[in-house]
mmCIF file of C-alpha atoms in Angstrom:
data_model
loop_
_atom_site.group_PDB
_atom_site.id
_atom_site.type_symbol
_atom_site.label_atom_id
_atom_site.label_comp_id
_atom_site.label_asym_id
_atom_site.label_seq_id
_atom_site.Cartn_x
_atom_site.Cartn_y
_atom_site.Cartn_z
ATOM 1 C CA MET P 64 -9.037 -19.066 -11.102
ATOM 2 C CA THR P 65 -6.005 -16.840 -11.664
ATOM 3 C CA THR P 66 -5.384 -15.910 -15.264
ATOM 4 C CA GLN P 67 -2.029 -15.276 -16.890
ATOM 5 C CA LEU P 68 -2.858 -11.571 -16.984
ATOM 6 C CA ASP P 69 -3.268 -11.600 -13.188
ATOM 7 C CA ALA P 70 0.011 -13.398 -12.478
ATOM 8 C CA VAL P 71 3.372 -11.641 -12.455
ATOM 9 C CA GLU P 72 6.463 -13.597 -11.493
ATOM 10 C CA GLY P 73 4.508 -16.050 -9.360
ATOM 11 C CA LEU P 74 2.327 -13.381 -7.743
ATOM 12 C CA VAL P 75 -1.444 -13.096 -7.927
ATOM 13 C CA ARG P 76 -3.719 -10.126 -7.436
ATOM 14 C CA ILE P 77 -6.057 -10.196 -4.490
ATOM 15 C CA ARG P 78 -9.082 -7.961 -4.133
ATOM 16 C CA VAL P 79 -9.437 -5.926 -0.936
ATOM 17 C CA PRO P 80 -12.985 -4.572 -0.558
ATOM 18 C CA ILE P 81 -13.149 -0.970 0.662
ATOM 19 C CA GLU P 82 -15.784 -0.185 3.273
ATOM 20 C CA ARG P 83 -17.447 3.133 2.577
ATOM 21 C CA SER P 84 -20.800 4.728 3.128
ATOM 22 C CA ARG P 85 -23.414 4.527 0.423
ATOM 23 C CA GLY P 86 -22.909 7.329 -2.091
ATOM 24 C CA ASP P 87 -19.339 8.107 -0.992
ATOM 25 C CA PRO P 88 -16.970 8.575 -3.916
ATOM 26 C CA GLY P 89 -13.936 6.360 -4.343
ATOM 27 C CA PRO P 90 -13.026 2.868 -5.370
ATOM 28 C CA GLU P 91 -14.939 -0.182 -4.204
ATOM 29 C CA ALA P 92 -11.750 -2.215 -3.883
ATOM 30 C CA ASP P 93 -7.977 -2.029 -3.652
ATOM 31 C CA TRP P 94 -5.797 -4.564 -5.469
ATOM 32 C CA LEU P 95 -2.646 -6.051 -3.982
ATOM 33 C CA TRP P 96 -0.009 -8.370 -5.381
ATOM 34 C CA ALA P 97 0.543 -11.398 -3.187
ATOM 35 C CA GLU P 98 2.376 -14.709 -3.083
ATOM 36 C CA HIS P 99 0.032 -17.676 -2.759
ATOM 37 C CA LEU P 100 1.127 -19.779 0.245
ATOM 38 C CA GLY P 101 -1.610 -22.404 -0.054
ATOM 39 C CA SER P 102 -4.814 -23.013 1.915
ATOM 40 C CA ASP P 103 -6.278 -19.576 1.080
ATOM 41 C CA ARG P 104 -3.178 -17.901 2.609
ATOM 42 C CA TYR P 105 -1.230 -15.162 0.819
ATOM 43 C CA ARG P 106 1.798 -13.022 1.667
ATOM 44 C CA VAL P 107 1.250 -9.390 0.592
ATOM 45 C CA GLU P 108 3.971 -8.121 -1.762
ATOM 46 C CA SER P 109 2.744 -4.584 -2.510
ATOM 47 C CA CYS P 110 1.423 -1.495 -0.724
ATOM 48 C CA PRO P 111 -2.263 -0.600 -0.571
ATOM 49 C CA PHE P 112 -3.351 2.722 -2.052
ATOM 50 C CA PHE P 113 -6.797 2.801 -0.428
ATOM 51 C CA ALA P 114 -7.155 -0.034 2.116
ATOM 52 C CA TYR P 115 -6.225 0.348 5.773
ATOM 53 C CA GLY P 116 -4.656 -2.139 8.182
ATOM 54 C CA ILE P 117 -2.580 -4.065 5.623
ATOM 55 C CA SER P 118 1.128 -3.864 4.846
ATOM 56 C CA ARG P 119 3.777 -5.648 2.833
ATOM 57 C CA ASP P 120 4.739 -9.103 4.202
ATOM 58 C CA ASP P 121 1.436 -9.516 6.071
ATOM 59 C CA VAL P 122 -0.075 -12.987 5.689
ATOM 60 C CA VAL P 123 -3.742 -12.728 4.804
ATOM 61 C CA ARG P 124 -6.601 -15.094 4.149
ATOM 62 C CA ALA P 125 -8.238 -14.543 0.776
ATOM 63 C CA VAL P 126 -10.923 -16.725 -0.741
ATOM 64 C CA GLU P 127 -11.492 -17.271 -4.459
ATOM 65 C CA PRO P 128 -15.157 -16.713 -5.224
ATOM 66 C CA ARG P 129 -16.959 -18.910 -7.727
ATOM 67 C CA GLY P 130 -16.549 -17.988 -11.344
ATOM 68 C CA GLY P 131 -12.790 -17.566 -11.294
ATOM 69 C CA ASP P 132 -12.680 -14.016 -9.923
ATOM 70 C CA ALA P 133 -9.625 -12.822 -8.010
ATOM 71 C CA PRO P 134 -9.263 -13.994 -4.408
ATOM 72 C CA ARG P 135 -11.050 -11.647 -1.988
ATOM 73 C CA LEU P 136 -9.340 -10.629 1.250
ATOM 74 C CA GLU P 137 -11.161 -11.948 4.287
ATOM 75 C CA ASP P 138 -8.717 -11.390 7.168
ATOM 76 C CA VAL P 139 -5.181 -10.399 8.142
ATOM 77 C CA MET P 140 -3.825 -13.529 9.807
ATOM 78 C CA GLU P 141 -0.275 -12.462 10.677
ATOM 79 C CA LYS P 142 1.416 -9.066 10.620
ATOM 80 C CA GLY P 143 4.780 -9.061 8.853
ATOM 81 C CA GLY P 144 6.452 -6.189 10.720
ATOM 82 C CA HIS P 145 6.076 -3.550 8.000
ATOM 83 C CA ARG P 146 4.044 -0.338 8.219
ATOM 84 C CA THR P 147 2.321 1.600 5.438
ATOM 85 C CA LEU P 148 2.082 5.356 4.988
ATOM 86 C CA ARG P 149 0.365 7.214 2.178
ATOM 87 C CA MET P 150 0.963 10.672 0.876
ATOM 88 C CA ALA P 151 -0.958 12.864 -1.518
ATOM 89 C CA LEU P 152 0.845 15.568 -3.439
ATOM 90 C CA ASP P 153 -0.129 19.202 -3.358
ATOM 91 C CA PRO P 154 -2.337 20.005 -6.398
ATOM 92 C CA ALA P 155 0.478 22.139 -7.857
ATOM 93 C CA ALA P 156 3.079 19.351 -7.467
ATOM 94 C CA GLU P 157 3.768 16.451 -9.819
ATOM 95 C CA LEU P 158 5.582 13.183 -9.162
ATOM 96 C CA SER P 159 8.306 14.297 -11.558
ATOM 97 C CA HIS P 160 8.975 17.610 -9.757
ATOM 98 C CA ARG P 161 12.404 17.904 -8.167
ATOM 99 C CA PRO P 162 11.199 18.399 -4.541
ATOM 100 C CA VAL P 163 8.962 15.307 -4.785
ATOM 101 C CA GLN P 164 11.761 13.228 -6.320
ATOM 102 C CA ALA P 165 14.166 14.450 -3.619
ATOM 103 C CA LEU P 166 11.696 13.366 -0.918
ATOM 104 C CA LEU P 167 11.256 9.916 -2.471
ATOM 105 C CA GLU P 168 15.038 9.514 -2.831
ATOM 106 C CA GLU P 169 15.532 10.513 0.826
ATOM 107 C CA LEU P 170 12.992 7.892 1.925
ATOM 108 C CA LEU P 171 14.635 5.287 -0.308
ATOM 109 C CA GLU P 172 18.029 6.013 1.282
ATOM 110 C CA LEU P 173 16.463 5.325 4.697
ATOM 111 C CA GLY P 174 15.248 1.924 3.482
ATOM 112 C CA CYS P 175 11.665 2.713 2.499
ATOM 113 C CA THR P 176 10.210 1.726 -0.841
ATOM 114 C CA HIS P 177 7.183 3.245 -2.530
ATOM 115 C CA GLU P 178 4.597 2.721 -5.232
ATOM 116 C CA ALA P 179 2.953 5.576 -7.108
ATOM 117 C CA LEU P 180 -0.626 5.856 -8.264
ATOM 118 C CA ARG P 181 -0.489 8.650 -10.774
ATOM 119 C CA PRO P 182 -0.990 11.465 -10.684
ATOM 120 C CA LYS P 183 -0.905 12.304 -6.959
ATOM 121 C CA ILE P 184 -0.847 9.324 -4.536
ATOM 122 C CA VAL P 185 2.197 7.476 -3.178
ATOM 123 C CA ALA P 186 2.083 4.429 -0.887
ATOM 124 C CA ILE P 187 5.225 4.067 1.247
ATOM 125 C CA ASP P 188 6.473 0.825 2.777
ATOM 126 C CA LEU P 189 8.384 1.129 6.074
ATOM 127 C CA PRO P 190 10.299 -2.090 6.769
ATOM 128 C CA PRO P 191 10.875 -3.040 10.431
ATOM 129 C CA GLU P 192 14.477 -1.787 10.437
ATOM 130 C CA VAL P 193 13.551 1.774 9.373
ATOM 131 C CA ASP P 194 13.355 4.420 12.121
ATOM 132 C CA VAL P 195 9.701 5.508 12.126
ATOM 133 C CA ALA P 196 10.448 8.766 13.954
ATOM 134 C CA VAL P 197 12.915 9.858 11.259
ATOM 135 C CA VAL P 198 10.462 9.102 8.442
ATOM 136 C CA THR P 199 7.541 10.879 10.095
ATOM 137 C CA ALA P 200 9.748 13.920 10.878
ATOM 138 C CA ILE P 201 10.684 14.159 7.195
ATOM 139 C CA LEU P 202 7.051 13.867 6.121
ATOM 140 C CA GLN P 203 5.933 16.439 8.694
ATOM 141 C CA ALA P 204 8.534 18.890 7.374
ATOM 142 C CA ARG P 205 7.221 18.436 3.810
ATOM 143 C CA LEU P 206 3.670 18.818 5.114
ATOM 144 C CA ARG P 207 4.559 22.177 6.712
ATOM 145 C CA GLU P 208 6.128 23.258 3.406
ATOM 146 C CA GLY P 209 2.833 22.448 1.662
ATOM 147 C CA LEU P 210 4.337 19.795 -0.611
ATOM 148 C CA ILE P 211 2.287 16.846 0.653
ATOM 149 C CA LEU P 212 -0.408 15.541 2.931
ATOM 150 C CA TRP P 213 0.251 12.192 4.555
ATOM 151 C CA GLU P 214 -1.511 9.567 6.663
ATOM 152 C CA TRP P 215 -0.930 6.250 8.342
ATOM 153 C CA ALA P 216 -2.571 3.477 6.354
ATOM 154 C CA ASP P 217 -1.240 0.786 8.691
ATOM 155 C CA PRO P 218 0.724 2.002 11.709
ATOM 156 C CA ARG P 219 0.903 -1.312 13.557
ATOM 157 C CA PRO P 220 3.766 -3.593 12.574
ATOM 158 C CA SER P 221 2.532 -6.547 14.603
#
């Protein structure tokens, strides 16, 4: 059962289990905000920081386990056309540094949005209308400068 703490403006948090080898460091799950559509279906409304293959506007199936825990992602039912990229900042860089802010502003001007997991991870949403080649060229340039590392978290829009 969703609690008031889990709901924000009609959204609920869904749990996305992370597959990893035994003993590997890292989180056991990612958490995404989603709109409940009924019948165990949810539309994703945030970007994953750790999970792969999921993007904003995807419709997923998530089942509420017994005991009132958050719904657990079971399957991506329908891709929503968005893509997800992630970037990690250079150890010497901070989110507040001017070059990082300039990069985020440049991506925003292109139509991308982002979410930050402090201190060093940024998930970037690429809507369908954004030119992927332009975004990746910008990220590659910042990679060569040593400002960031980046990866595709979900390159397929459909």
